[in-house]
Amino acid sequence: MTYGSALRNEVTNAQITPLIGVFDMFSASVAAQHYNGMFISGFGFAASHYGLPDIGFIAWPDIVNFVQRLRLAFPQQHLLVDIDDGYVDPEVAAHVIEHLERIGASGVILEDQKRPRRCGHVDGKQILPLAEYLEKLELVLQTREDLVVVARTDATEEDEILRRAEALAKTDADVILVDGVRSVDWIHRVREVIGAKPLLFNQIAGGKSPRLSLPELQELGVDVAIYSTPCLFAAQEAIDTALAELRANDGRLPETRPGSVGVAASIELLERNISRHHQDRTVRTTAQV
């Protein structure tokens, strides 16, 4: 089974599919202990690789290189990749799709924003004319062989949200995402206009969308839930706390306690990523929830 087929099968089964946003190899190593699907978040990658906000700095060779390293370390994980606007040009978007499929990505998300782009949960987003986005999306769909393609709209005007969601659902895209959806009522509205097409919901702490559990989302007809930044935000908080405590204690490290992370625990985590330990390379098809 190919990686695209494995993710597609999971998305279309009865259970909602959670995908956890990772920002580097270490966060992916931790996430893989808890969930069998990862979301390669543009927000997280821009922060970790460049130290910059998610407003269009990502270069496509960098994201391809990251996904290649992820696939080598995690041969069983679903890998859904945020490719923003396809790096502006439709031909570039199609070229990136070919690269990602060859190195084992499971799927991509392609948005309809125009530059300068923004995180989907902040103000100031601008969108391409629908026909222009559909042309780019169609070229991506023609290029992919089995890769899952998520068509995403960042529209904010109510009528335009529904118009675009309905239009995207009529394409051969596998899944639809309306990013920054603001209420449960709007999830219902989007679900109604896209018919039977699978629906993805993006959750981000401090974002515009409501905080909902997986059972609640499944009841609303959501098929996939991506969590863009739990690892990134947890790392920021934990590092800040640890260094503040180190300074307060004049540089004395805290006492090692049972269950705390030290040299041995960290090495044990990372050794799992070595290729010789990957005896079973079969793609899992049931999400760990």
mmCIF file of C-alpha atoms in Angstrom:
data_model
loop_
_atom_site.group_PDB
_atom_site.id
_atom_site.type_symbol
_atom_site.label_atom_id
_atom_site.label_comp_id
_atom_site.label_asym_id
_atom_site.label_seq_id
_atom_site.Cartn_x
_atom_site.Cartn_y
_atom_site.Cartn_z
ATOM 1 C CA MET A 1 0.000 0.000 0.000
ATOM 2 C CA THR A 2 1.329 3.456 -0.889
ATOM 3 C CA TYR A 3 1.472 6.260 1.654
ATOM 4 C CA GLY A 4 -1.244 8.196 -0.160
ATOM 5 C CA SER A 5 -3.601 5.225 -0.247
ATOM 6 C CA ALA A 6 -2.983 4.473 3.413
ATOM 7 C CA LEU A 7 -3.931 8.007 4.461
ATOM 8 C CA ARG A 8 -6.891 8.084 2.065
ATOM 9 C CA ASN A 9 -8.227 4.827 3.515
ATOM 10 C CA GLU A 10 -7.927 6.161 7.029
ATOM 11 C CA VAL A 11 -9.623 9.458 6.173
ATOM 12 C CA THR A 12 -12.598 7.631 4.668
ATOM 13 C CA ASN A 13 -13.139 5.154 7.500
ATOM 14 C CA ALA A 14 -15.641 5.730 10.276
ATOM 15 C CA GLN A 15 -13.150 7.083 12.841
ATOM 16 C CA ILE A 16 -11.854 10.670 12.757
ATOM 17 C CA THR A 17 -8.139 10.944 11.876
ATOM 18 C CA PRO A 18 -5.949 13.177 14.092
ATOM 19 C CA LEU A 19 -2.642 14.496 12.696
ATOM 20 C CA ILE A 20 -0.199 16.203 15.050
ATOM 21 C CA GLY A 21 1.804 19.215 13.933
ATOM 22 C CA VAL A 22 5.569 18.759 14.214
ATOM 23 C CA PHE A 23 8.281 21.357 13.667
ATOM 24 C CA ASP A 24 11.547 19.405 13.695
ATOM 25 C CA MET A 25 12.881 15.857 13.972
ATOM 26 C CA PHE A 26 12.870 15.898 17.763
ATOM 27 C CA SER A 27 9.257 17.023 18.106
ATOM 28 C CA ALA A 28 8.347 14.347 15.537
ATOM 29 C CA SER A 29 10.169 11.736 17.633
ATOM 30 C CA VAL A 30 8.033 12.626 20.647
ATOM 31 C CA ALA A 31 4.790 12.867 18.653
ATOM 32 C CA ALA A 32 5.344 9.433 17.113
ATOM 33 C CA GLN A 33 5.049 7.885 20.582
ATOM 34 C CA HIS A 34 1.450 9.083 20.847
ATOM 35 C CA TYR A 35 -0.082 9.348 17.349
ATOM 36 C CA ASN A 36 0.466 7.597 14.028
ATOM 37 C CA GLY A 37 -0.021 10.685 11.875
ATOM 38 C CA MET A 38 1.958 13.920 11.563
ATOM 39 C CA PHE A 39 1.131 17.290 10.057
ATOM 40 C CA ILE A 40 4.149 19.161 8.743
ATOM 41 C CA SER A 41 3.001 22.593 9.812
ATOM 42 C CA GLY A 42 4.110 25.692 7.928
ATOM 43 C CA PHE A 43 3.801 27.703 11.148
ATOM 44 C CA GLY A 44 6.088 25.299 13.007
ATOM 45 C CA PHE A 45 8.598 24.857 10.190
ATOM 46 C CA ALA A 46 8.961 28.606 9.607
ATOM 47 C CA ALA A 47 9.577 29.025 13.335
ATOM 48 C CA SER A 48 12.074 26.189 13.727
ATOM 49 C CA HIS A 49 13.968 26.365 10.428
ATOM 50 C CA TYR A 50 14.113 30.130 9.960
ATOM 51 C CA GLY A 51 13.091 31.641 13.289
ATOM 52 C CA LEU A 52 10.475 33.647 11.402
ATOM 53 C CA PRO A 53 6.675 33.940 11.363
ATOM 54 C CA ASP A 54 4.593 31.966 8.864
ATOM 55 C CA ILE A 55 4.162 34.698 6.260
ATOM 56 C CA GLY A 56 5.837 33.198 3.207
ATOM 57 C CA PHE A 57 9.524 32.693 4.022
ATOM 58 C CA ILE A 58 9.555 28.921 3.424
ATOM 59 C CA ALA A 59 11.534 27.747 0.384
ATOM 60 C CA TRP A 60 10.247 24.534 -1.152
ATOM 61 C CA PRO A 61 13.603 22.651 -1.178
ATOM 62 C CA ASP A 62 13.794 23.108 2.598
ATOM 63 C CA ILE A 63 10.376 21.561 3.208
ATOM 64 C CA VAL A 64 11.142 18.689 0.812
ATOM 65 C CA ASN A 65 14.398 17.993 2.623
ATOM 66 C CA PHE A 66 12.608 17.975 5.983
ATOM 67 C CA VAL A 67 9.925 15.569 4.773
ATOM 68 C CA GLN A 68 12.601 13.263 3.352
ATOM 69 C CA ARG A 69 14.305 13.087 6.759
ATOM 70 C CA LEU A 70 10.968 12.484 8.459
ATOM 71 C CA ARG A 71 10.079 9.614 6.140
ATOM 72 C CA LEU A 72 13.420 7.888 6.715
ATOM 73 C CA ALA A 73 12.985 8.081 10.495
ATOM 74 C CA PHE A 74 9.248 7.316 10.536
ATOM 75 C CA PRO A 75 8.403 4.800 7.794
ATOM 76 C CA GLN A 76 4.973 3.986 9.268
ATOM 77 C CA GLN A 77 3.654 7.484 9.937
ATOM 78 C CA HIS A 78 1.126 9.398 7.855
ATOM 79 C CA LEU A 79 2.813 12.642 6.727
ATOM 80 C CA LEU A 80 0.481 15.451 5.616
ATOM 81 C CA VAL A 81 2.496 18.428 4.366
ATOM 82 C CA ASP A 82 1.489 22.090 4.376
ATOM 83 C CA ILE A 83 2.756 23.538 1.081
ATOM 84 C CA ASP A 84 1.113 26.941 1.600
ATOM 85 C CA ASP A 85 0.159 28.412 -1.791
ATOM 86 C CA GLY A 86 2.349 25.932 -3.679
ATOM 87 C CA TYR A 87 5.161 28.512 -3.553
ATOM 88 C CA VAL A 88 3.211 30.924 -5.732
ATOM 89 C CA ASP A 89 3.494 29.468 -9.235
ATOM 90 C CA PRO A 90 1.341 26.520 -10.416
ATOM 91 C CA GLU A 91 4.316 24.911 -12.160
ATOM 92 C CA VAL A 92 6.366 25.118 -8.972
ATOM 93 C CA ALA A 93 3.466 23.627 -7.010
ATOM 94 C CA ALA A 94 3.306 20.665 -9.395
ATOM 95 C CA HIS A 95 7.095 20.231 -9.246
ATOM 96 C CA VAL A 96 6.975 20.135 -5.426
ATOM 97 C CA ILE A 97 4.164 17.582 -5.561
ATOM 98 C CA GLU A 98 6.356 15.276 -7.643
ATOM 99 C CA HIS A 99 9.228 15.601 -5.182
ATOM 100 C CA LEU A 100 7.055 14.981 -2.134
ATOM 101 C CA GLU A 101 5.343 11.961 -3.627
ATOM 102 C CA ARG A 102 8.666 10.379 -4.611
ATOM 103 C CA ILE A 103 10.083 10.717 -1.087
ATOM 104 C CA GLY A 104 7.030 9.266 0.627
ATOM 105 C CA ALA A 105 4.743 12.096 1.701
ATOM 106 C CA SER A 106 1.165 10.970 2.314
ATOM 107 C CA GLY A 107 -0.593 14.164 1.318
ATOM 108 C CA VAL A 108 -0.447 17.947 0.936
ATOM 109 C CA ILE A 109 -2.571 20.973 1.745
ATOM 110 C CA LEU A 110 -2.790 23.654 -0.958
ATOM 111 C CA GLU A 111 -4.320 27.028 -0.006
ATOM 112 C CA ASP A 112 -5.927 29.781 -2.082
ATOM 113 C CA GLN A 113 -4.076 32.707 -0.487
ATOM 114 C CA LYS A 114 -2.074 35.241 -2.454
ATOM 115 C CA ARG A 115 1.118 36.920 -1.292
ATOM 116 C CA PRO A 116 1.888 38.253 1.206
ATOM 117 C CA ARG A 117 0.338 35.170 2.833
ATOM 118 C CA ARG A 118 -0.650 34.831 6.486
ATOM 119 C CA CYS A 119 -1.283 32.109 9.052
ATOM 120 C CA GLY A 120 -4.849 30.939 8.523
ATOM 121 C CA HIS A 121 -5.892 32.103 11.999
ATOM 122 C CA VAL A 122 -4.788 35.733 11.808
ATOM 123 C CA ASP A 123 -6.313 38.797 10.170
ATOM 124 C CA GLY A 124 -5.196 40.306 6.883
ATOM 125 C CA LYS A 125 -5.483 37.272 4.605
ATOM 126 C CA GLN A 126 -5.959 37.891 0.886
ATOM 127 C CA ILE A 127 -7.213 35.268 -1.531
ATOM 128 C CA LEU A 128 -6.655 34.497 -5.169
ATOM 129 C CA PRO A 129 -9.519 34.762 -7.655
ATOM 130 C CA LEU A 130 -11.293 31.414 -7.520
ATOM 131 C CA ALA A 131 -10.566 30.562 -11.163
ATOM 132 C CA GLU A 132 -6.851 31.182 -10.639
ATOM 133 C CA TYR A 133 -6.737 28.921 -7.592
ATOM 134 C CA LEU A 134 -8.726 26.189 -9.337
ATOM 135 C CA GLU A 135 -6.240 26.253 -12.215
ATOM 136 C CA LYS A 136 -3.360 25.724 -9.780
ATOM 137 C CA LEU A 137 -5.266 23.016 -7.907
ATOM 138 C CA GLU A 138 -6.108 21.214 -11.154
ATOM 139 C CA LEU A 139 -2.461 21.098 -12.205
ATOM 140 C CA VAL A 140 -1.538 19.648 -8.800
ATOM 141 C CA LEU A 141 -4.296 17.041 -9.093
ATOM 142 C CA GLN A 142 -3.145 16.072 -12.591
ATOM 143 C CA THR A 143 0.444 15.732 -11.363
ATOM 144 C CA ARG A 144 -0.112 13.593 -8.282
ATOM 145 C CA GLU A 145 -0.281 9.846 -8.698
ATOM 146 C CA ASP A 146 -1.699 8.757 -5.363
ATOM 147 C CA LEU A 147 -0.917 11.628 -2.989
ATOM 148 C CA VAL A 148 -3.854 12.896 -0.913
ATOM 149 C CA VAL A 149 -4.635 16.512 -1.830
ATOM 150 C CA VAL A 150 -6.440 18.802 0.604
ATOM 151 C CA ALA A 151 -7.979 21.869 -1.051
ATOM 152 C CA ARG A 152 -7.980 24.779 1.410
ATOM 153 C CA THR A 153 -9.751 28.100 1.297
ATOM 154 C CA ASP A 154 -8.849 31.052 3.498
ATOM 155 C CA ALA A 155 -11.912 33.073 2.521
ATOM 156 C CA THR A 156 -13.382 35.123 5.386
ATOM 157 C CA GLU A 157 -16.537 36.613 3.860
ATOM 158 C CA GLU A 158 -19.524 34.380 4.629
ATOM 159 C CA ASP A 159 -20.890 34.050 1.101
ATOM 160 C CA GLU A 160 -17.423 33.521 -0.338
ATOM 161 C CA ILE A 161 -16.604 30.779 2.199
ATOM 162 C CA LEU A 162 -19.583 28.735 1.074
ATOM 163 C CA ARG A 163 -19.087 29.499 -2.624
ATOM 164 C CA ARG A 164 -15.486 28.335 -2.504
ATOM 165 C CA ALA A 165 -16.135 25.306 -0.316
ATOM 166 C CA GLU A 166 -18.796 24.145 -2.770
ATOM 167 C CA ALA A 167 -16.495 24.742 -5.752
ATOM 168 C CA LEU A 168 -13.597 22.868 -4.154
ATOM 169 C CA ALA A 169 -15.852 19.939 -3.329
ATOM 170 C CA LYS A 170 -16.633 19.559 -7.046
ATOM 171 C CA THR A 171 -12.967 19.006 -7.891
ATOM 172 C CA ASP A 172 -11.008 15.762 -7.522
ATOM 173 C CA ALA A 173 -9.413 17.003 -4.286
ATOM 174 C CA ASP A 174 -9.671 14.330 -1.598
ATOM 175 C CA VAL A 175 -10.450 16.582 1.374
ATOM 176 C CA ILE A 176 -11.725 20.140 1.950
ATOM 177 C CA LEU A 177 -10.402 22.610 4.559
ATOM 178 C CA VAL A 178 -11.961 25.956 5.405
ATOM 179 C CA ASP A 179 -9.294 27.473 7.632
ATOM 180 C CA GLY A 180 -10.120 29.741 10.527
ATOM 181 C CA VAL A 181 -13.749 28.577 10.740
ATOM 182 C CA ARG A 182 -15.168 30.477 13.715
ATOM 183 C CA SER A 183 -18.031 28.427 15.122
ATOM 184 C CA VAL A 184 -19.773 25.085 15.301
ATOM 185 C CA ASP A 185 -22.563 26.564 13.198
ATOM 186 C CA TRP A 186 -20.077 27.268 10.415
ATOM 187 C CA ILE A 187 -18.778 23.716 10.526
ATOM 188 C CA HIS A 188 -22.388 22.618 9.925
ATOM 189 C CA ARG A 189 -22.727 25.045 7.008
ATOM 190 C CA VAL A 190 -19.531 23.930 5.338
ATOM 191 C CA ARG A 191 -20.393 20.274 5.873
ATOM 192 C CA GLU A 192 -23.724 20.839 4.160
ATOM 193 C CA VAL A 193 -22.330 22.494 1.009
ATOM 194 C CA ILE A 194 -19.470 20.033 0.412
ATOM 195 C CA GLY A 195 -21.743 16.978 0.492
ATOM 196 C CA ALA A 196 -19.973 13.668 1.024
ATOM 197 C CA LYS A 197 -16.459 15.075 0.474
ATOM 198 C CA PRO A 198 -14.210 14.523 3.546
ATOM 199 C CA LEU A 199 -13.792 17.596 5.763
ATOM 200 C CA LEU A 200 -10.640 18.691 7.626
ATOM 201 C CA PHE A 201 -10.633 20.950 10.705
ATOM 202 C CA ASN A 202 -7.531 22.867 11.832
ATOM 203 C CA GLN A 203 -7.066 23.473 15.555
ATOM 204 C CA ILE A 204 -4.476 25.947 16.835
ATOM 205 C CA ALA A 205 -4.165 27.333 20.362
ATOM 206 C CA GLY A 206 -5.257 30.963 20.467
ATOM 207 C CA GLY A 207 -6.686 30.706 16.948
ATOM 208 C CA LYS A 208 -10.083 31.686 15.606
ATOM 209 C CA SER A 209 -11.704 28.238 15.663
ATOM 210 C CA PRO A 210 -13.523 26.728 18.681
ATOM 211 C CA ARG A 211 -11.760 24.208 20.923
ATOM 212 C CA LEU A 212 -13.457 20.874 20.240
ATOM 213 C CA SER A 213 -12.695 17.263 21.144
ATOM 214 C CA LEU A 214 -12.289 14.546 18.546
ATOM 215 C CA PRO A 215 -15.671 12.953 19.440
ATOM 216 C CA GLU A 216 -17.333 16.378 19.107
ATOM 217 C CA LEU A 217 -15.709 16.961 15.730
ATOM 218 C CA GLN A 218 -16.693 13.520 14.503
ATOM 219 C CA GLU A 219 -20.286 14.196 15.533
ATOM 220 C CA LEU A 220 -20.127 17.380 13.407
ATOM 221 C CA GLY A 221 -19.052 15.370 10.361
ATOM 222 C CA VAL A 222 -15.348 16.205 10.457
ATOM 223 C CA ASP A 223 -13.109 13.458 9.047
ATOM 224 C CA VAL A 224 -9.611 14.811 9.770
ATOM 225 C CA ALA A 225 -8.345 17.042 12.587
ATOM 226 C CA ILE A 226 -4.923 18.655 12.324
ATOM 227 C CA TYR A 227 -3.256 20.146 15.383
ATOM 228 C CA SER A 228 -0.809 22.672 13.971
ATOM 229 C CA THR A 229 1.213 23.808 16.963
ATOM 230 C CA PRO A 230 0.808 21.778 20.202
ATOM 231 C CA CYS A 231 4.453 20.636 20.084
ATOM 232 C CA LEU A 232 5.819 24.076 19.172
ATOM 233 C CA PHE A 233 3.881 25.970 21.827
ATOM 234 C CA ALA A 234 4.618 23.337 24.486
ATOM 235 C CA ALA A 235 8.324 23.573 23.650
ATOM 236 C CA GLN A 236 8.306 27.362 23.898
ATOM 237 C CA GLU A 237 6.610 27.277 27.293
ATOM 238 C CA ALA A 238 8.740 24.430 28.672
ATOM 239 C CA ILE A 239 12.060 25.905 27.489
ATOM 240 C CA ASP A 240 11.184 29.334 28.838
ATOM 241 C CA THR A 241 10.210 27.845 32.228
ATOM 242 C CA ALA A 242 13.307 25.634 32.427
ATOM 243 C CA LEU A 243 15.717 28.455 31.634
ATOM 244 C CA ALA A 244 13.999 30.861 34.031
ATOM 245 C CA GLU A 245 14.395 28.254 36.775
ATOM 246 C CA LEU A 246 18.039 27.663 35.821
ATOM 247 C CA ARG A 247 18.752 31.380 36.114
ATOM 248 C CA ALA A 248 16.854 31.603 39.414
ATOM 249 C CA ASN A 249 18.981 28.732 40.782
ATOM 250 C CA ASP A 250 22.259 30.374 39.706
ATOM 251 C CA GLY A 251 22.884 27.769 37.021
ATOM 252 C CA ARG A 252 22.350 24.665 39.164
ATOM 253 C CA LEU A 253 20.501 21.985 37.179
ATOM 254 C CA PRO A 254 17.342 20.588 38.784
ATOM 255 C CA GLU A 255 17.563 17.269 40.583
ATOM 256 C CA THR A 256 16.864 14.246 38.382
ATOM 257 C CA ARG A 257 13.561 12.696 39.414
ATOM 258 C CA PRO A 258 11.851 9.439 38.370
ATOM 259 C CA GLY A 259 10.150 10.093 35.057
ATOM 260 C CA SER A 260 12.152 13.209 34.220
ATOM 261 C CA VAL A 261 14.118 13.408 30.972
ATOM 262 C CA GLY A 262 17.875 12.994 31.135
ATOM 263 C CA VAL A 263 20.607 11.695 28.870
ATOM 264 C CA ALA A 264 19.429 8.075 28.861
ATOM 265 C CA ALA A 265 15.770 8.860 28.121
ATOM 266 C CA SER A 266 16.670 11.215 25.285
ATOM 267 C CA ILE A 267 19.063 8.758 23.651
ATOM 268 C CA GLU A 268 16.482 5.982 23.953
ATOM 269 C CA LEU A 269 13.932 8.140 22.128
ATOM 270 C CA LEU A 270 16.310 9.013 19.298
ATOM 271 C CA GLU A 271 17.678 5.510 18.791
ATOM 272 C CA ARG A 272 14.227 4.410 17.601
ATOM 273 C CA ASN A 273 14.751 6.534 14.488
ATOM 274 C CA ILE A 274 17.796 4.582 13.296
ATOM 275 C CA SER A 275 16.991 2.646 10.126
ATOM 276 C CA ARG A 276 18.059 -0.765 11.412
ATOM 277 C CA HIS A 277 15.266 -0.595 13.973
ATOM 278 C CA HIS A 278 12.597 -0.255 11.276
ATOM 279 C CA GLN A 279 11.905 -3.934 10.729
ATOM 280 C CA ASP A 280 8.219 -3.329 10.029
ATOM 281 C CA ARG A 281 7.759 -0.691 7.322
ATOM 282 C CA THR A 282 4.046 -1.401 6.787
ATOM 283 C CA VAL A 283 1.968 1.766 6.851
ATOM 284 C CA ARG A 284 -0.432 1.732 9.759
ATOM 285 C CA THR A 285 -4.066 2.245 8.865
ATOM 286 C CA THR A 286 -5.720 2.783 12.238
ATOM 287 C CA ALA A 287 -5.191 6.054 14.104
ATOM 288 C CA GLN A 288 -4.075 6.073 17.730
ATOM 289 C CA VAL A 289 -6.592 8.361 19.421
#
